[in-house]
Each structure stands twice: as C-alpha cells, then as structure tokens.
Amino acid sequence: LELMAKAGCIGMKFGVESTSPEILKNIGKPLDISRTLDVVKWCKKLGIRTHATFIVGLPGSTRKDIENDMKYFDQLKPFTAQVAIATPYPGTPFYRWAKENGYLLTDDFTQYDGMGQSVISYPDFPKEEIEKIHKKFFKKVSRQKLIHFVASPASSLSIMKEMAGKKGAKSLCNSVWSVVKRAI
C-alpha cells in the first residue's frame, strides 16, 4: 500500500458485498471482513480513498444479515460506498439458479438495474423486504457521503472538479442533487 500511495494511487475499491461468511462462501468470494477493516484504515493513513460495495438480497441473505452489513459499514467508514440489489443477469449461474427455483420475477431486462427494484423474491426474504432494506441502507450510505463531503470540503471539491471536467457541470449538479435527495 505504501508503494501504491507513493506511485500515485488515489483510490481503492472493496467489493465487500456481505459480512456473512456463509453468503460470501455461496457466491465464491473468499473475503476476510476483519482484514478489510485493517486495509481500509491503512489506506486512510496513506491518503488512499476507499470505496466499498454491498449487495442486498444475495441468495441466503436475511434482513438480519443486511442489518449486520450496515453496522459493518459504520465500522468500515469508507470514503464512499454503494449498495445495490442482487440482480441475476442472464447467462450467469445466479440467473439460472433463480429461474430454476422460481425466484425470478420477470424476464423484462429493462428492470434489471440493481438500484431501484428487485427482480427476485425469496420465500423468506420477499421482493418488498429486499427493496425496503435496500432503501434504508442506501439512505445510510448517502448520508455518510453527504456528511463526508461537507466535513472535507477540499477533498470534495477536488473530486467535484475532476467529475465536472470529465462529465460536465450539469452532470455534476445532477449527481450532487441526487446524493442530497437520497440522504434526506
């Protein structure tokens, strides 16, 4: 990490997805979440921004698992984060499994975005619950992002400047407004 920081690394993304060892095993992700806490702390000390990703509604997950993920997010304190709804894209093992087990709700691929609605529903974790807890987690992430940007204006402005340069001022304004709306 020290060499990466010296070489100019400014950010690192962590695909946490879930804090449940069972769920991580089921999705083929050998992640030690306690180690991730350490790495994020080290990155912060070296000035490397961190971004963590989480997924709501993975096979076998429960509302309690997602509540644990939210507590872990509070411990992790990444620079930014995102939370998506598990989406079984066509051609993947997840899609085949969801279809074979009757968990897939639609074949309308325009609904497969992972941010607004669930296209899967489990007997013990239905679509409505997945969407409700996703909204709660998403709001938590948006609030943290807003608080961080207000608390660290220099860092926030450098990111905004970079974003405006790449995507334009209108896109930047839309993104900022989107974060504010989701946080309140």
N, CA, C and O of each residue as an XYZ file, in Angstrom:
736
protein
N       0.819     -1.198      0.000
C       0.000      0.000      0.000
C       0.859      1.258      0.000
O       0.548      2.238     -0.676
N       1.952      1.214      0.773
C       2.836      2.376      0.791
C       3.411      2.648     -0.590
O       3.470      3.797     -1.028
N       3.832      1.594     -1.274
C       4.369      1.759     -2.624
C       3.292      2.256     -3.589
O       3.559      3.086     -4.458
N       2.093      1.746     -3.428
C       0.990      2.199     -4.281
C       0.721      3.686     -4.066
O       0.531      4.431     -5.027
N       0.704      4.117     -2.804
C       0.463      5.527     -2.497
C       1.577      6.397     -3.070
O       1.310      7.455     -3.639
N       2.812      5.959     -2.922
C       3.955      6.716     -3.468
C       3.901      6.783     -4.983
O       4.355      7.758     -5.582
N       3.347      5.745     -5.607
C       3.255      5.697     -7.070
C       2.081      6.525     -7.599
O       1.927      6.685     -8.810
N       1.249      7.054     -6.685
C       0.152      7.913     -7.107
C      -1.238      7.310     -6.996
O      -2.207      7.911     -7.458
N      -1.354      6.143     -6.396
C      -2.676      5.545     -6.211
C      -3.513      6.463     -5.317
O      -3.084      6.845     -4.229
N      -4.701      6.806     -5.787
C      -5.564      7.702     -5.008
C      -6.832      7.017     -4.513
O      -7.570      7.588     -3.710
N      -7.093      5.794     -4.986
C      -8.321      5.139     -4.565
C      -8.270      3.632     -4.696
O      -7.553      3.083     -5.532
N      -9.053      2.974     -3.847
C      -9.149      1.518     -3.881
C     -10.593      1.124     -3.600
O     -11.232      1.638     -2.682
N     -11.083      0.207     -4.405
C     -12.465     -0.252     -4.274
C     -12.486     -1.625     -3.601
O     -11.697     -2.506     -3.941
N     -13.393     -1.790     -2.651
C     -13.538     -3.039     -1.919
C     -14.916     -3.622     -2.176
O     -15.921     -3.021     -1.796
N     -14.979     -4.768     -2.808
C     -16.241     -5.450     -3.036
C     -16.586     -6.293     -1.821
O     -16.377     -7.506     -1.821
N     -17.108     -5.659     -0.797
C     -17.465     -6.366      0.440
C     -18.644     -7.288      0.180
O     -18.606     -8.463      0.546
N     -19.681     -6.769     -0.443
C     -20.921     -7.458     -0.795
C     -21.732     -7.870      0.422
O     -22.895     -7.482      0.534
N     -21.152     -8.651      1.346
C     -21.867     -9.113      2.534
C     -20.854     -9.372      3.648
O     -19.673     -9.602      3.386
N     -21.329     -9.333      4.888
C     -20.450     -9.666      6.009
C     -20.680    -11.097      6.492
O     -19.989    -11.564      7.397
N     -21.632    -11.781      5.904
C     -21.933    -13.157      6.290
C     -20.949    -14.118      5.635
O     -20.903    -14.209      4.408
N     -20.159    -14.838      6.434
C     -19.216    -15.804      5.850
C     -19.919    -16.849      4.976
O     -19.372    -17.277      3.959
N     -21.120    -17.255      5.366
C     -21.870    -18.250      4.594
C     -22.270    -17.706      3.216
O     -22.139    -18.393      2.203
N     -22.755    -16.469      3.200
C     -23.154    -15.863      1.932
C     -21.929    -15.644      1.046
O     -21.975    -15.909     -0.155
N     -20.841    -15.162      1.633
C     -19.613    -14.963      0.857
C     -19.128    -16.280      0.257
O     -18.670    -16.324     -0.885
N     -19.235    -17.347      1.038
C     -18.846    -18.666      0.527
C     -19.759    -19.071     -0.635
O     -19.290    -19.575     -1.655
N     -21.060    -18.846     -0.472
C     -22.035    -19.213     -1.512
C     -21.795    -18.489     -2.831
O     -22.060    -19.040     -3.900
N     -21.295    -17.259     -2.760
C     -21.068    -16.504     -4.002
C     -19.617    -16.617     -4.489
O     -19.219    -15.953     -5.446
N     -18.837    -17.468     -3.815
C     -17.457    -17.703     -4.249
C     -16.529    -16.535     -3.983
O     -15.642    -16.247     -4.787
N     -16.725    -15.860     -2.860
C     -15.907    -14.696     -2.528
C     -15.177    -14.941     -1.211
O     -15.759    -14.779     -0.139
N     -13.918    -15.326     -1.286
C     -13.150    -15.597     -0.058
C     -12.629    -14.304      0.568
O     -11.466    -13.946      0.386
N     -13.483    -13.616      1.295
C     -13.118    -12.327      1.881
C     -13.088    -12.436      3.396
O     -14.015    -12.962      4.012
N     -12.026    -11.938      3.983
C     -11.921    -11.847      5.437
C     -12.304    -10.423      5.811
O     -11.513     -9.496      5.632
N     -13.520    -10.245      6.333
C     -14.007     -8.881      6.576
C     -13.217     -8.154      7.661
O     -13.165     -6.925      7.656
N     -12.598     -8.890      8.594
C     -11.782     -8.209      9.603
C     -10.515     -7.645      8.953
O     -10.012     -6.597      9.357
N     -10.022     -8.338      7.967
C      -8.832     -7.868      7.234
C      -9.174     -6.618      6.424
O      -8.356     -5.706      6.301
N     -10.368     -6.584      5.882
C     -10.804     -5.419      5.112
C     -10.812     -4.175      6.000
O     -10.432     -3.093      5.554
N     -11.240     -4.322      7.245
C     -11.209     -3.185      8.182
C      -9.794     -2.638      8.312
O      -9.589     -1.425      8.288
N      -8.813     -3.536      8.450
C      -7.414     -3.120      8.574
C      -6.932     -2.404      7.317
O      -6.312     -1.344      7.400
N      -7.214     -2.979      6.167
C      -6.733     -2.404      4.908
C      -7.328     -1.013      4.687
O      -6.630     -0.106      4.234
N      -8.602     -0.841      5.003
C      -9.227      0.474      4.846
C      -8.563      1.491      5.773
O      -8.331      2.631      5.370
N      -8.259      1.099      6.996
C      -7.567      2.004      7.933
C      -6.197      2.395      7.381
O      -5.816      3.565      7.429
N      -5.464      1.422      6.861
C      -4.143      1.700      6.292
C      -4.246      2.640      5.100
O      -3.437      3.555      4.946
N      -5.247      2.408      4.260
C      -5.447      3.285      3.092
C      -5.674      4.718      3.542
O      -5.089      5.644      2.982
N      -6.511      4.906      4.540
C      -6.805      6.257      5.029
C      -5.535      6.947      5.507
O      -5.311      8.122      5.217
N      -4.708      6.211      6.239
C      -3.450      6.786      6.741
C      -2.536      7.213      5.600
O      -1.766      8.163      5.743
N      -2.615      6.523      4.480
C      -1.752      6.807      3.335
C      -2.391      7.765      2.331
O      -1.791      8.080      1.303
N      -3.605      8.227      2.628
C      -4.274      9.162      1.730
C      -4.931      8.500      0.526
O      -5.221      9.168     -0.466
N      -5.166      7.206      0.603
C      -5.850      6.480     -0.469
C      -7.331      6.431     -0.129
O      -7.725      5.904      0.911
N      -8.147      6.987     -1.019
C      -9.601      6.968     -0.800
C     -10.120      5.545     -0.954
O      -9.616      4.772     -1.769
N     -11.128      5.213     -0.167
C     -11.695      3.869     -0.223
C     -13.166      3.927     -0.641
O     -13.896      4.860     -0.309
N     -13.561      2.910     -1.370
C     -14.949      2.787     -1.832
C     -15.363      1.339     -1.590
O     -14.716      0.414     -2.080
N     -16.435      1.147     -0.839
C     -16.912     -0.202     -0.530
C     -18.255     -0.460     -1.212
O     -19.106      0.425     -1.289
N     -18.429     -1.683     -1.702
C     -19.694     -2.051     -2.327
C     -20.374     -3.145     -1.503
O     -19.724     -4.041     -0.964
N     -21.692     -3.044     -1.423
C     -22.511     -4.015     -0.704
C     -23.666     -4.427     -1.600
O     -24.095     -3.664     -2.465
N     -24.169     -5.648     -1.388
C     -25.299     -6.139     -2.177
C     -26.385     -6.667     -1.245
O     -26.123     -7.496     -0.373
N     -27.590     -6.184     -1.439
C     -28.756     -6.609     -0.669
C     -29.499     -7.678     -1.476
O     -29.728     -7.507     -2.673
N     -29.871     -8.773     -0.821
C     -30.700     -9.787     -1.470
C     -29.928    -10.905     -2.145
O     -30.448    -11.561     -3.048
N     -28.706    -11.127     -1.724
C     -27.961    -12.270     -2.258
C     -28.617    -13.568     -1.782
O     -29.280    -13.569     -0.744
N     -28.451    -14.657     -2.504
C     -29.060    -15.930     -2.090
C     -28.682    -16.303     -0.659
O     -27.506    -16.321     -0.293
N     -29.696    -16.596      0.131
C     -29.481    -16.996      1.518
C     -29.443    -15.843      2.499
O     -29.398    -16.072      3.708
N     -29.459    -14.605      2.014
C     -29.373    -13.478      2.939
C     -30.725    -13.199      3.586
O     -31.782    -13.541      3.057
N     -30.645    -12.570      4.742
C     -31.837    -12.213      5.508
C     -31.764    -10.733      5.875
O     -30.742    -10.074      5.682
N     -32.851    -10.241      6.398
C     -32.879     -8.853      6.883
C     -31.800     -8.656      7.954
O     -31.145     -7.615      7.993
N     -31.619     -9.650      8.817
C     -30.609     -9.572      9.881
C     -29.208     -9.454      9.277
O     -28.380     -8.691      9.775
N     -28.940    -10.206      8.208
C     -27.630    -10.113      7.550
C     -27.378     -8.688      7.058
O     -26.274     -8.165      7.209
N     -28.390     -8.064      6.475
C     -28.227     -6.716      5.938
C     -28.058     -5.712      7.078
O     -27.293     -4.755      6.953
N     -28.765     -5.924      8.182
C     -28.561     -5.065      9.360
C     -27.113     -5.171      9.831
O     -26.506     -4.167     10.205
N     -26.555     -6.390      9.815
C     -25.145     -6.577     10.173
C     -24.224     -5.875      9.172
O     -23.207     -5.298      9.559
N     -24.580     -5.926      7.897
C     -23.795     -5.226      6.875
C     -23.776     -3.724      7.143
O     -22.744     -3.072      6.977
N     -24.919     -3.176      7.559
C     -24.995     -1.741      7.846
C     -24.127     -1.371      9.052
O     -23.493     -0.315      9.063
N     -24.100     -2.236     10.061
C     -23.243     -1.990     11.221
C     -21.767     -2.036     10.802
O     -20.952     -1.227     11.245
N     -21.449     -2.998      9.942
C     -20.083     -3.106      9.434
C     -19.707     -1.865      8.623
O     -18.589     -1.363      8.741
N     -20.620     -1.375      7.813
C     -20.393     -0.148      7.044
C     -20.021      0.992      7.993
O     -19.109      1.768      7.707
N     -20.731      1.092      9.126
C     -20.427      2.134     10.115
C     -19.023      1.961     10.690
O     -18.343      2.950     10.962
N     -18.586      0.729     10.876
C     -17.232      0.460     11.366
C     -16.185      0.754     10.299
O     -15.142      1.339     10.589
N     -16.465      0.353      9.084
C     -15.524      0.468      7.978
C     -15.224      1.926      7.642
O     -14.074      2.287      7.392
N     -16.254      2.756      7.638
C     -16.127      4.174      7.332
C     -15.350      4.433      6.033
O     -14.339      5.135      6.047
N     -15.817      3.869      4.917
C     -15.128      4.132      3.655
C     -15.350      5.574      3.205
O     -16.291      6.232      3.651
N     -14.493      6.052      2.335
C     -14.635      7.402      1.788
C     -15.970      7.521      1.054
O     -16.699      8.497      1.236
N     -16.286      6.531      0.229
C     -17.584      6.444     -0.433
C     -18.010      4.981     -0.455
O     -17.215      4.084     -0.175
N     -19.262      4.759     -0.788
C     -19.769      3.388     -0.863
C     -20.968      3.343     -1.805
O     -21.523      4.369     -2.199
N     -21.335      2.144     -2.141
C     -22.561      1.943     -2.900
C     -23.220      0.676     -2.402
O     -22.559     -0.235     -1.903
N     -24.529      0.634     -2.544
C     -25.277     -0.552     -2.162
C     -26.271     -0.838     -3.282
O     -27.032      0.036     -3.698
N     -26.247     -2.061     -3.754
C     -27.107     -2.464     -4.867
C     -27.981     -3.642     -4.454
O     -27.737     -4.306     -3.447
N     -28.990     -3.874     -5.253
C     -29.852     -5.041     -5.067
C     -29.295     -6.169     -5.934
O     -28.966     -5.956     -7.101
N     -29.192     -7.355     -5.366
C     -28.695     -8.512     -6.119
C     -29.542     -8.694     -7.373
O     -30.767     -8.794     -7.305
N     -28.873     -8.735     -8.507
C     -29.563     -8.840     -9.792
C     -28.984     -9.994    -10.595
O     -27.817     -9.951    -10.983
N     -29.783    -11.022    -10.848
C     -29.306    -12.196    -11.586
C     -29.309    -11.958    -13.099
O     -30.308    -12.216    -13.771
N     -28.207    -11.474    -13.617
C     -28.132    -11.168    -15.052
C     -28.141    -12.437    -15.890
O     -27.541    -13.446    -15.517
N     -28.827    -12.377    -17.027
C     -28.898    -13.540    -17.925
C     -27.504    -14.053    -18.293
O     -26.574    -13.284    -18.539
N     -27.399    -15.376    -18.320
C     -26.133    -16.008    -18.658
C     -25.259    -16.318    -17.456
O     -24.229    -16.979    -17.590
N     -25.663    -15.845    -16.275
C     -24.872    -16.105    -15.074
C     -25.439    -17.303    -14.315
O     -26.613    -17.639    -14.477
N     -24.616    -17.949    -13.488
C     -25.136    -19.039    -12.648
C     -26.257    -18.555    -11.714
O     -27.201    -19.298    -11.445
N     -26.157    -17.330    -11.228
C     -27.186    -16.762    -10.352
C     -28.531    -16.695    -11.086
O     -29.569    -17.016    -10.507
N     -28.513    -16.286    -12.334
C     -29.740    -16.205    -13.134
C     -30.362    -17.595    -13.293
O     -31.556    -17.780    -13.061
N     -29.539    -18.567    -13.690
C     -30.056    -19.938    -13.871
C     -30.646    -20.470    -12.578
O     -31.729    -21.055    -12.578
N     -29.941    -20.269    -11.485
C     -30.385    -20.740    -10.176
C     -31.711    -20.073     -9.783
O     -32.638    -20.748     -9.335
N     -31.794    -18.748     -9.952
C     -33.023    -18.023     -9.592
C     -34.200    -18.481    -10.457
O     -35.313    -18.634     -9.955
N     -33.964    -18.695    -11.728
C     -35.025    -19.128    -12.644
C     -35.476    -20.550    -12.304
O     -36.674    -20.825    -12.249
N     -34.517    -21.454    -12.075
C     -34.835    -22.848    -11.753
C     -35.624    -22.975    -10.453
O     -36.459    -23.867    -10.309
N     -35.353    -22.076     -9.512
C     -36.018    -22.155     -8.205
C     -37.268    -21.289     -8.092
O     -37.900    -21.241     -7.036
N     -37.623    -20.608     -9.171
C     -38.833    -19.801     -9.165
C     -38.701    -18.478     -8.428
O     -39.710    -17.891     -8.037
N     -37.469    -17.992     -8.229
C     -37.252    -16.732     -7.521
C     -37.229    -15.529     -8.460
O     -37.335    -14.389     -8.007
N     -37.095    -15.767     -9.733
C     -37.026    -14.705    -10.732
C     -38.436    -14.194    -11.014
O     -39.335    -14.981    -11.310
N     -38.631    -12.897    -10.924
C     -39.965    -12.314    -11.073
C     -40.286    -11.867    -12.489
O     -41.460    -11.755    -12.845
N     -39.279    -11.609    -13.300
C     -39.539    -11.086    -14.638
C     -38.392    -11.413    -15.592
O     -37.248    -11.612    -15.180
N     -38.729    -11.463    -16.857
C     -37.721    -11.579    -17.907
C     -37.602    -10.259    -18.663
O     -36.959    -10.203    -19.712
N     -38.214     -9.201    -18.142
C     -38.116     -7.867    -18.734
C     -36.793     -7.262    -18.285
O     -36.677     -6.724    -17.184
N     -35.802     -7.362    -19.160
C     -34.444     -6.962    -18.795
C     -34.283     -5.465    -18.577
O     -33.247     -5.033    -18.072
N     -35.273     -4.663    -18.941
C     -35.199     -3.231    -18.654
C     -35.342     -2.973    -17.150
O     -35.036     -1.879    -16.677
N     -35.801     -3.969    -16.407
C     -35.955     -3.827    -14.953
C     -34.734     -4.314    -14.186
O     -34.726     -4.281    -12.955
N     -33.711     -4.763    -14.887
C     -32.526     -5.342    -14.265
C     -31.453     -4.279    -14.041
O     -30.417     -4.293    -14.705
N     -31.697     -3.358    -13.109
C     -30.708     -2.311    -12.891
C     -30.005     -2.387    -11.543
O     -28.959     -1.762    -11.369
N     -30.538     -3.122    -10.597
C     -29.872     -3.308     -9.305
C     -29.933     -2.116     -8.371
O     -29.385     -2.177     -7.270
N     -30.579     -1.038     -8.773
C     -30.625      0.131     -7.899
C     -32.040      0.476     -7.434
O     -32.211      1.007     -6.336
N     -33.039      0.190     -8.237
C     -34.372      0.632     -7.871
C     -35.300     -0.446     -7.376
O     -36.036     -0.249     -6.409
N     -35.269     -1.595     -8.041
C     -36.220     -2.634     -7.681
C     -35.569     -4.002     -7.772
O     -34.579     -4.201     -8.476
N     -36.142     -4.918     -7.055
C     -35.643     -6.290     -7.076
C     -36.399     -7.089     -8.137
O     -37.616     -6.969     -8.274
N     -35.667     -7.890     -8.870
C     -36.305     -8.786     -9.846
C     -36.330    -10.216     -9.316
O     -36.678    -11.156    -10.031
N     -35.949    -10.359     -8.031
C     -36.017    -11.659     -7.374
C     -36.816    -11.522     -6.086
O     -36.921    -10.440     -5.508
N     -37.375    -12.646     -5.653
C     -38.117    -12.693     -4.403
C     -37.973    -14.104     -3.844
O     -38.227    -15.091     -4.534
N     -37.563    -14.178     -2.590
C     -37.386    -15.472     -1.925
C     -38.552    -15.698     -0.960
O     -39.149    -14.732     -0.485
N     -38.882    -16.944     -0.666
C     -39.973    -17.210      0.283
C     -39.758    -16.547      1.647
O     -40.710    -16.062      2.259
N     -38.494    -16.526      2.126
C     -38.207    -15.962      3.436
C     -37.618    -14.546      3.380
O     -37.299    -13.962      4.415
N     -37.478    -14.006      2.180
C     -36.983    -12.635      2.014
C     -37.587    -12.082      0.716
O     -36.920    -12.022     -0.317
N     -38.874    -11.676      0.791
C     -39.592    -11.255     -0.424
C     -39.090     -9.926     -0.989
O     -38.437     -9.137     -0.306
N     -39.415     -9.717     -2.233
C     -39.041     -8.531     -3.003
C     -39.266     -7.246     -2.201
O     -38.382     -6.390     -2.150
N     -40.426     -7.104     -1.584
C     -40.773     -5.881     -0.864
C     -39.809     -5.625      0.292
O     -39.416     -4.485      0.536
N     -39.431     -6.682      1.000
C     -38.475     -6.527      2.102
C     -37.089     -6.190      1.586
O     -36.391     -5.354      2.160
N     -36.689     -6.844      0.495
C     -35.385     -6.555     -0.114
C     -35.317     -5.076     -0.490
O     -34.331     -4.402     -0.192
N     -36.355     -4.577     -1.139
C     -36.379     -3.180     -1.568
C     -36.413     -2.224     -0.378
O     -35.776     -1.171     -0.408
N     -37.149     -2.586      0.663
C     -37.255     -1.724      1.843
C     -35.905     -1.600      2.556
O     -35.490     -0.495      2.907
N     -35.224     -2.721      2.769
C     -33.943     -2.658      3.470
C     -32.865     -2.047      2.581
O     -31.945     -1.398      3.079
N     -32.972     -2.249      1.267
C     -32.044     -1.598      0.348
C     -32.180     -0.081      0.466
O     -31.182      0.636      0.533
N     -33.412      0.396      0.490
C     -33.653      1.838      0.607
C     -33.060      2.387      1.906
O     -32.458      3.460      1.917
N     -33.236      1.647      2.991
C     -32.690      2.063      4.293
C     -31.161      2.122      4.240
O     -30.561      3.096      4.694
N     -30.540      1.095      3.695
C     -29.081      1.035      3.600
C     -28.573      2.123      2.653
O     -27.581      2.793      2.939
N     -29.259      2.289      1.533
C     -28.881      3.293      0.540
C     -28.916      4.693      1.148
O     -28.041      5.517      0.883
N     -29.937      4.952      1.968
C     -30.057      6.251      2.635
C     -28.892      6.463      3.598
O     -28.331      7.556      3.673
N     -28.535      5.421      4.325
C     -27.398      5.487      5.255
C     -26.113      5.827      4.505
O     -25.338      6.674      4.951
N     -25.887      5.177      3.384
C     -24.696      5.418      2.571
C     -24.705      6.845      2.019
O     -23.678      7.522      2.019
N     -25.863      7.292      1.553
C     -25.973      8.656      1.007
C     -25.722      9.701      2.083
O     -25.061     10.708      1.828
N     -26.238      9.474      3.270
C     -25.999     10.417      4.378
C     -24.524     10.484      4.732
O     -23.979     11.565      4.955
N     -23.881      9.322      4.781
C     -22.452      9.291      5.092
C     -21.674     10.052      4.034
O     -20.745     10.794      4.355
N     -22.046      9.872      2.777
C     -21.370     10.552      1.672
C     -21.546     12.066      1.799
O     -20.588     12.820      1.629
N     -22.751     12.504      2.094
C     -23.032     13.923      2.238
C     -22.265     14.518      3.421
O     -21.671     15.590      3.305
N     -22.280     13.826      4.544
C     -21.552     14.288      5.729
C     -20.058     14.378      5.438
O     -19.398     15.345      5.820
N     -19.532     13.363      4.761
C     -18.104     13.365      4.440
C     -17.753     14.538      3.531
O     -16.746     15.212      3.745
N     -18.576     14.780      2.523
C     -18.293     15.869      1.594
C     -18.354     17.231      2.281
O     -17.552     18.114      1.976
N     -19.293     17.408      3.201
C     -19.402     18.668      3.924
C     -18.233     18.820      4.906
O     -17.699     19.915      5.077
N     -17.846     17.721      5.544
C     -16.765     17.761      6.534
C     -15.377     17.885      5.903
O     -14.440     18.350      6.552
N     -15.245     17.472      4.645
C     -13.942     17.520      3.962
C     -14.074     18.290      2.651
O     -13.977     17.707      1.571
N     -14.297     19.608      2.751
C     -14.567     20.362      1.519
C     -13.414     20.328      0.506
O     -13.671     20.283     -0.697
N     -12.178     20.348      0.947
C     -11.059     20.352     -0.007
C     -11.056     19.068     -0.831
O     -10.914     19.101     -2.054
N     -11.212     17.953     -0.152
C     -11.255     16.669     -0.842
C     -12.474     16.587     -1.755
O     -12.389     16.102     -2.884
N     -13.600     17.064     -1.253
C     -14.838     17.030     -2.025
C     -14.722     17.886     -3.283
O     -15.155     17.480     -4.361
N     -14.143     19.055     -3.137
C     -14.012     19.945     -4.286
C     -13.089     19.367     -5.347
O     -13.323     19.552     -6.541
N     -12.042     18.670     -4.922
C     -11.138     18.074     -5.920
C     -11.869     16.990     -6.710
O     -11.674     16.861     -7.919
N     -12.702     16.220     -6.035
C     -13.488     15.182     -6.716
C     -14.506     15.829     -7.649
O     -14.688     15.390     -8.785
N     -15.162     16.867     -7.166
C     -16.164     17.550     -7.989
C     -15.528     18.190     -9.222
O     -16.090     18.149    -10.316
N     -14.365     18.773     -9.032
C     -13.657     19.388    -10.165
C     -13.316     18.331    -11.216
O     -13.499     18.545    -12.414
N     -12.821     17.197    -10.746
C     -12.478     16.103    -11.659
C     -13.731     15.596    -12.385
O     -13.702     15.350    -13.591
N     -14.814     15.445    -11.646
C     -16.057     14.962    -12.236
C     -16.609     15.954    -13.264
O     -17.034     15.562    -14.351
N     -16.596     17.232    -12.910
C     -17.090     18.259    -13.836
C     -16.249     18.283    -15.109
O     -16.775     18.480    -16.204
N     -14.946     18.081    -14.958
C     -14.062     18.055    -16.124
C     -14.343     16.885    -17.043
O     -14.225     17.005    -18.263
N     -14.714     15.758    -16.466
C     -14.970     14.555    -17.264
C     -16.390     14.486    -17.805
O     -16.611     14.051    -18.935
N     -17.350     14.917    -16.997
C     -18.753     14.727    -17.386
C     -19.535     16.018    -17.555
O     -20.673     15.995    -18.023
N     -18.950     17.127    -17.186
C     -19.629     18.410    -17.334
C     -20.309     18.871    -16.060
O     -20.612     18.077    -15.169
N     -20.541     20.178    -15.995
C     -21.130     20.790    -14.802
C     -22.559     20.299    -14.548
O     -22.954     20.101    -13.399
N     -23.328     20.103    -15.618
C     -24.709     19.644    -15.446
C     -24.743     18.258    -14.793
O     -25.545     18.012    -13.892
N     -23.878     17.365    -15.247
C     -23.804     16.027    -14.664
C     -23.391     16.091    -13.195
O     -23.929     15.364    -12.360
N     -22.436     16.964    -12.887
C     -22.002     17.145    -11.509
C     -23.163     17.624    -10.645
O     -23.398     17.084     -9.564
N     -23.887     18.631    -11.114
C     -25.031     19.155    -10.355
C     -26.088     18.076    -10.134
O     -26.646     17.962     -9.043
N     -26.359     17.290    -11.166
C     -27.334     16.199    -11.027
C     -26.874     15.178     -9.996
O     -27.683     14.690     -9.206
N     -25.587     14.848     -9.994
C     -25.049     13.878     -9.035
C     -25.134     14.404     -7.612
O     -25.543     13.681     -6.704
N     -24.753     15.652     -7.414
C     -24.805     16.248     -6.079
C     -26.259     16.283     -5.585
O     -26.539     15.918     -4.443
N     -27.172     16.720     -6.443
C     -28.584     16.786     -6.064
C     -29.109     15.386     -5.745
O     -29.898     15.222     -4.814
N     -28.688     14.392     -6.493
C     -29.117     13.018     -6.265
C     -28.683     12.535     -4.883
O     -29.465     11.900     -4.176
N     -27.460     12.825     -4.499
C     -26.963     12.415     -3.165
C     -27.770     13.117     -2.089
O     -28.173     12.488     -1.111
N     -28.011     14.406     -2.251
C     -28.774     15.168     -1.248
C     -30.183     14.583     -1.103
O     -30.649     14.365      0.015
N     -30.862     14.329     -2.225
C     -32.222     13.761     -2.181
C     -32.253     12.420     -1.470
O     -33.139     12.161     -0.656
N     -31.276     11.560     -1.781
C     -31.272     10.228     -1.169
C     -30.960     10.284      0.314
O     -31.379      9.408      1.071
N     -30.226     11.308      0.739
C     -29.808     11.398      2.139
C     -30.906     11.918      3.054
O     -30.884     11.690      4.263
N     -31.877     12.627      2.456
C     -32.916     13.213      3.321
C     -34.209     12.426      3.286
O     -35.172     12.792      3.959
